[in-house]
PDB file of C-alpha atoms in Angstrom:
ATOM      1  CA  MET A  46     -33.191  83.732 -36.802  1.00  0.00           C
ATOM      2  CA  LEU A  47     -36.095  83.019 -34.498  1.00  0.00           C
ATOM      3  CA  PHE A  48     -39.528  84.603 -34.467  1.00  0.00           C
ATOM      4  CA  ASP A  49     -41.843  85.008 -31.524  1.00  0.00           C
ATOM      5  CA  VAL A  50     -45.402  84.620 -32.814  1.00  0.00           C
ATOM      6  CA  ARG A  51     -47.693  86.723 -30.604  1.00  0.00           C
ATOM      7  CA  GLN A  52     -51.012  86.106 -32.316  1.00  0.00           C
ATOM      8  CA  PHE A  53     -52.233  84.033 -35.236  1.00  0.00           C
ATOM      9  CA  CYS A  54     -55.762  83.905 -36.612  1.00  0.00           C
ATOM     10  CA  PHE A  55     -57.526  83.210 -39.876  1.00  0.00           C
ATOM     11  CA  ILE A  56     -59.401  86.242 -41.137  1.00  0.00           C
ATOM     12  CA  SER A  57     -60.902  84.303 -44.038  1.00  0.00           C
ATOM     13  CA  ASP A  58     -60.224  81.115 -46.001  1.00  0.00           C
ATOM     14  CA  GLU A  59     -57.524  82.962 -47.919  1.00  0.00           C
ATOM     15  CA  VAL A  60     -56.063  85.411 -45.384  1.00  0.00           C
ATOM     16  CA  ALA A  61     -54.307  84.870 -42.064  1.00  0.00           C
ATOM     17  CA  MET A  62     -53.139  87.556 -39.649  1.00  0.00           C
ATOM     18  CA  VAL A  63     -49.846  86.982 -37.869  1.00  0.00           C
ATOM     19  CA  GLN A  64     -48.472  89.279 -35.196  1.00  0.00           C
ATOM     20  CA  TRP A  65     -44.819  88.539 -34.540  1.00  0.00           C
ATOM     21  CA  ARG A  66     -41.511  90.002 -33.455  1.00  0.00           C
ATOM     22  CA  HIS A  67     -37.911  88.922 -33.679  1.00  0.00           C
ATOM     23  CA  ALA A  68     -37.016  86.704 -30.750  1.00  0.00           C
ATOM     24  CA  GLU A  69     -33.892  87.444 -28.855  1.00  0.00           C
ATOM     25  CA  ALA A  70     -31.159  85.547 -30.651  1.00  0.00           C
ATOM     26  CA  ILE A  71     -27.421  85.360 -30.508  1.00  0.00           C
ATOM     27  CA  GLY A  72     -25.725  86.990 -33.484  1.00  0.00           C
ATOM     28  CA  SER A  73     -26.944  89.419 -36.076  1.00  0.00           C
ATOM     29  CA  ARG A  74     -30.250  89.317 -37.890  1.00  0.00           C
ATOM     30  CA  ILE A  75     -30.371  88.487 -41.565  1.00  0.00           C
ATOM     31  CA  LYS A  76     -31.846  91.456 -43.409  1.00  0.00           C
ATOM     32  CA  ASP A  77     -32.637  89.788 -46.751  1.00  0.00           C
ATOM     33  CA  VAL A  78     -34.977  87.017 -45.534  1.00  0.00           C
ATOM     34  CA  ASN A  79     -38.696  87.229 -46.090  1.00  0.00           C
ATOM     35  CA  VAL A  80     -40.599  84.475 -44.277  1.00  0.00           C
ATOM     36  CA  PHE A  81     -43.819  85.460 -46.028  1.00  0.00           C
ATOM     37  CA  ILE A  82     -42.419  84.746 -49.495  1.00  0.00           C
ATOM     38  CA  GLY A  83     -41.158  81.388 -48.242  1.00  0.00           C
ATOM     39  CA  ALA A  84     -44.549  80.546 -46.748  1.00  0.00           C
ATOM     40  CA  MET A  85     -46.362  81.624 -49.902  1.00  0.00           C
ATOM     41  CA  THR A  86     -44.063  79.556 -52.116  1.00  0.00           C
ATOM     42  CA  THR A  87     -44.736  76.435 -50.043  1.00  0.00           C
ATOM     43  CA  ALA A  88     -48.473  77.147 -49.956  1.00  0.00           C
ATOM     44  CA  HIS A  89     -48.560  77.584 -53.742  1.00  0.00           C
ATOM     45  CA  ALA A  90     -46.734  74.281 -54.255  1.00  0.00           C
ATOM     46  CA  ARG A  91     -49.239  72.515 -52.009  1.00  0.00           C
ATOM     47  CA  LEU A  92     -52.162  74.011 -53.911  1.00  0.00           C
ATOM     48  CA  MET A  93     -50.664  72.693 -57.149  1.00  0.00           C
ATOM     49  CA  LEU A  94     -50.377  69.222 -55.600  1.00  0.00           C
ATOM     50  CA  TYR A  95     -54.026  69.409 -54.486  1.00  0.00           C
ATOM     51  CA  ASP A  96     -54.927  70.000 -58.137  1.00  0.00           C
ATOM     52  CA  LEU A  97     -53.373  66.602 -58.849  1.00  0.00           C
ATOM     53  CA  TYR A  98     -55.793  64.874 -56.467  1.00  0.00           C
ATOM     54  CA  THR A  99     -57.473  63.307 -59.503  1.00  0.00           C
ATOM     55  CA  LEU A 100     -54.464  60.998 -59.889  1.00  0.00           C
ATOM     56  CA  GLN A 101     -55.630  59.184 -56.720  1.00  0.00           C
ATOM     57  CA  GLU A 102     -54.172  55.658 -56.366  1.00  0.00           C
ATOM     58  CA  ARG A 103     -51.812  56.226 -59.304  1.00  0.00           C
ATOM     59  CA  VAL A 104     -49.581  58.346 -57.022  1.00  0.00           C
ATOM     60  CA  LEU A 105     -46.506  56.478 -55.790  1.00  0.00           C
ATOM     61  CA  TYR A 106     -44.789  59.420 -54.079  1.00  0.00           C
ATOM     62  CA  CYS A 107     -45.306  63.119 -53.546  1.00  0.00           C
ATOM     63  CA  ASP A 108     -43.385  65.812 -51.772  1.00  0.00           C
ATOM     64  CA  THR A 109     -43.721  69.566 -51.368  1.00  0.00           C
ATOM     65  CA  ASP A 110     -42.447  70.085 -54.903  1.00  0.00           C
ATOM     66  CA  SER A 111     -42.649  66.787 -56.776  1.00  0.00           C
ATOM     67  CA  ILE A 112     -44.897  63.872 -57.620  1.00  0.00           C
ATOM     68  CA  VAL A 113     -44.283  60.393 -59.043  1.00  0.00           C
ATOM     69  CA  PHE A 114     -47.277  58.605 -60.529  1.00  0.00           C
ATOM     70  CA  THR A 115     -48.103  55.690 -62.817  1.00  0.00           C
ATOM     71  CA  SER A 116     -49.423  56.250 -66.314  1.00  0.00           C
ATOM     72  CA  ARG A 117     -50.965  54.016 -68.959  1.00  0.00           C
ATOM     73  CA  ALA A 118     -52.285  54.837 -72.416  1.00  0.00           C
ATOM     74  CA  GLY A 119     -55.412  56.956 -72.083  1.00  0.00           C
ATOM     75  CA  ASP A 120     -54.712  58.065 -68.499  1.00  0.00           C
ATOM     76  CA  MET A 121     -54.924  61.754 -67.640  1.00  0.00           C
ATOM     77  CA  ILE A 122     -51.485  63.344 -67.639  1.00  0.00           C
ATOM     78  CA  PRO A 123     -51.104  66.677 -65.818  1.00  0.00           C
ATOM     79  CA  PRO A 124     -50.167  69.554 -68.131  1.00  0.00           C
ATOM     80  CA  LEU A 125     -46.428  70.261 -68.318  1.00  0.00           C
ATOM     81  CA  GLY A 126     -44.688  73.551 -68.973  1.00  0.00           C
ATOM     82  CA  SER A 127     -41.305  75.216 -68.981  1.00  0.00           C
ATOM     83  CA  TYR A 128     -42.061  78.274 -66.840  1.00  0.00           C
ATOM     84  CA  LEU A 129     -41.568  78.868 -63.125  1.00  0.00           C
ATOM     85  CA  GLY A 130     -44.346  77.074 -61.268  1.00  0.00           C
ATOM     86  CA  ASP A 131     -45.134  74.656 -64.119  1.00  0.00           C
ATOM     87  CA  LEU A 132     -44.773  70.914 -63.760  1.00  0.00           C
ATOM     88  CA  THR A 133     -41.808  69.521 -65.686  1.00  0.00           C
ATOM     89  CA  ASP A 134     -40.779  66.028 -66.744  1.00  0.00           C
ATOM     90  CA  GLU A 135     -37.507  65.395 -64.903  1.00  0.00           C
ATOM     91  CA  ILE A 136     -37.044  61.948 -66.443  1.00  0.00           C
ATOM     92  CA  ASN A 137     -36.774  63.426 -69.937  1.00  0.00           C
ATOM     93  CA  ASP A 138     -34.716  66.472 -68.870  1.00  0.00           C
ATOM     94  CA  GLY A 139     -37.742  68.722 -68.537  1.00  0.00           C
ATOM     95  CA  ASP A 140     -38.856  68.079 -72.112  1.00  0.00           C
ATOM     96  CA  VAL A 141     -42.486  69.228 -72.382  1.00  0.00           C
ATOM     97  CA  CYS A 142     -43.154  67.464 -75.680  1.00  0.00           C
ATOM     98  CA  GLY A 143     -40.822  64.511 -75.692  1.00  0.00           C
ATOM     99  CA  PRO A 144     -40.323  62.091 -78.557  1.00  0.00           C
ATOM    100  CA  PRO A 145     -42.870  59.274 -78.997  1.00  0.00           C
ATOM    101  CA  GLU A 146     -40.524  56.801 -77.302  1.00  0.00           C
ATOM    102  CA  GLU A 147     -39.595  58.883 -74.262  1.00  0.00           C
ATOM    103  CA  ASP A 148     -37.902  57.424 -71.203  1.00  0.00           C
ATOM    104  CA  TYR A 149     -39.934  56.387 -68.165  1.00  0.00           C
ATOM    105  CA  ILE A 150     -39.453  54.847 -64.707  1.00  0.00           C
ATOM    106  CA  THR A 151     -39.513  51.051 -64.643  1.00  0.00           C
ATOM    107  CA  GLU A 152     -38.752  50.528 -60.938  1.00  0.00           C
ATOM    108  CA  PHE A 153     -39.349  52.955 -58.063  1.00  0.00           C
ATOM    109  CA  VAL A 154     -38.759  52.706 -54.313  1.00  0.00           C
ATOM    110  CA  SER A 155     -39.228  55.193 -51.499  1.00  0.00           C
ATOM    111  CA  GLY A 156     -37.898  54.757 -47.989  1.00  0.00           C
ATOM    112  CA  GLY A 157     -39.828  57.758 -46.675  1.00  0.00           C
ATOM    113  CA  PRO A 158     -40.060  61.505 -47.204  1.00  0.00           C
ATOM    114  CA  LYS A 159     -37.323  62.909 -49.443  1.00  0.00           C
ATOM    115  CA  CYS A 160     -35.736  59.481 -49.872  1.00  0.00           C
ATOM    116  CA  TYR A 161     -36.372  57.646 -53.122  1.00  0.00           C
ATOM    117  CA  ALA A 162     -34.671  55.918 -56.024  1.00  0.00           C
ATOM    118  CA  TYR A 163     -35.598  54.651 -59.460  1.00  0.00           C
ATOM    119  CA  TYR A 164     -34.409  52.955 -62.620  1.00  0.00           C
ATOM    120  CA  THR A 165     -35.581  54.041 -66.076  1.00  0.00           C
ATOM    121  CA  ARG A 166     -36.148  52.084 -69.275  1.00  0.00           C
ATOM    122  CA  ASP A 167     -33.060  53.680 -70.846  1.00  0.00           C
ATOM    123  CA  GLY A 168     -30.849  52.505 -67.944  1.00  0.00           C
ATOM    124  CA  LYS A 169     -30.627  55.717 -65.919  1.00  0.00           C
ATOM    125  CA  THR A 170     -30.441  55.386 -62.143  1.00  0.00           C
ATOM    126  CA  GLN A 171     -31.428  58.169 -59.755  1.00  0.00           C
ATOM    127  CA  VAL A 172     -31.086  58.168 -55.971  1.00  0.00           C
ATOM    128  CA  LYS A 173     -32.215  61.078 -53.798  1.00  0.00           C
ATOM    129  CA  CYS A 174     -31.959  60.987 -50.022  1.00  0.00           C
ATOM    130  CA  LYS A 175     -32.049  64.295 -48.220  1.00  0.00           C
ATOM    131  CA  GLY A 176     -29.076  64.674 -45.924  1.00  0.00           C
ATOM    132  CA  VAL A 177     -26.940  62.118 -47.762  1.00  0.00           C
ATOM    133  CA  THR A 178     -24.195  63.479 -49.976  1.00  0.00           C
ATOM    134  CA  LEU A 179     -23.880  61.005 -52.814  1.00  0.00           C
ATOM    135  CA  ASN A 180     -20.133  61.001 -53.272  1.00  0.00           C
ATOM    136  CA  ALA A 181     -18.473  57.975 -54.868  1.00  0.00           C
ATOM    137  CA  LYS A 182     -18.250  56.044 -51.589  1.00  0.00           C
ATOM    138  CA  ASN A 183     -21.855  56.709 -50.550  1.00  0.00           C
ATOM    139  CA  ALA A 184     -23.203  56.054 -54.048  1.00  0.00           C
ATOM    140  CA  ALA A 185     -21.818  52.519 -53.764  1.00  0.00           C
ATOM    141  CA  VAL A 186     -23.858  51.997 -50.567  1.00  0.00           C
ATOM    142  CA  VAL A 187     -27.018  54.033 -51.175  1.00  0.00           C
ATOM    143  CA  THR A 188     -28.479  52.406 -54.282  1.00  0.00           C
ATOM    144  CA  PRO A 189     -32.007  51.610 -55.423  1.00  0.00           C
ATOM    145  CA  ALA A 190     -31.329  47.969 -54.483  1.00  0.00           C
ATOM    146  CA  SER A 191     -30.219  48.900 -50.942  1.00  0.00           C
ATOM    147  CA  LEU A 192     -33.342  51.056 -50.470  1.00  0.00           C
ATOM    148  CA  VAL A 193     -35.493  48.136 -51.645  1.00  0.00           C
ATOM    149  CA  GLY A 194     -33.730  45.954 -49.070  1.00  0.00           C
ATOM    150  CA  LEU A 195     -34.449  48.432 -46.286  1.00  0.00           C
ATOM    151  CA  VAL A 196     -38.120  48.696 -47.244  1.00  0.00           C
ATOM    152  CA  HIS A 197     -38.494  44.893 -47.492  1.00  0.00           C
ATOM    153  CA  ALA A 198     -36.817  44.452 -44.079  1.00  0.00           C
ATOM    154  CA  PHE A 199     -39.183  46.966 -42.519  1.00  0.00           C
ATOM    155  CA  VAL A 200     -42.322  45.545 -44.137  1.00  0.00           C
ATOM    156  CA  ALA A 201     -41.400  41.927 -43.378  1.00  0.00           C
ATOM    157  CA  ASN A 202     -40.793  42.344 -39.651  1.00  0.00           C
ATOM    158  CA  GLN A 203     -41.068  46.050 -38.829  1.00  0.00           C
ATOM    159  CA  ASN A 204     -37.266  46.088 -38.562  1.00  0.00           C
ATOM    160  CA  THR A 205     -36.470  49.682 -37.626  1.00  0.00           C
ATOM    161  CA  ASN A 206     -32.856  48.770 -36.842  1.00  0.00           C
ATOM    162  CA  ALA A 207     -31.897  48.152 -40.480  1.00  0.00           C
ATOM    163  CA  HIS A 208     -29.686  50.976 -41.700  1.00  0.00           C
ATOM    164  CA  MET A 209     -26.998  51.953 -44.165  1.00  0.00           C
ATOM    165  CA  MET A 210     -23.675  53.410 -43.100  1.00  0.00           C
ATOM    166  CA  THR A 211     -22.556  56.388 -45.164  1.00  0.00           C
ATOM    167  CA  VAL A 212     -19.612  58.751 -44.996  1.00  0.00           C
TER     168      VAL A 212
END
């Protein structure tokens, strides 16, 4: 569904006025979509990430809904919770108060937005690349090691032609 924005202006730092109408589109309109809830959800997630600005150079990766950062003994750790909107620890299955020897990331690589991989101390491997279905065949190609290779190739000689073939 497309929208034709007629007018957009900020009324204050916290309020924006949008005048819009449905654009002429082929097919029927979806009646159960609320663009304002979607916009508010994204805005709220961004505000939460701004609260984590104190992490500064410890941040390795952040997205609209996630953050990966380094941590040493004595470093500030953002508060975790188990409710909607709270930060959770995805390495330890969302455990808010993990055991003293909880798992952590030992190697991390990101090839760009929504494309990252890591290994953990306990031997877990996680690969996330938006748009790539990690079936058995693709999982053999898209690995943390292959992402590291792509990043090294780009950094070494700005090789933008390096790529992985997936099915």
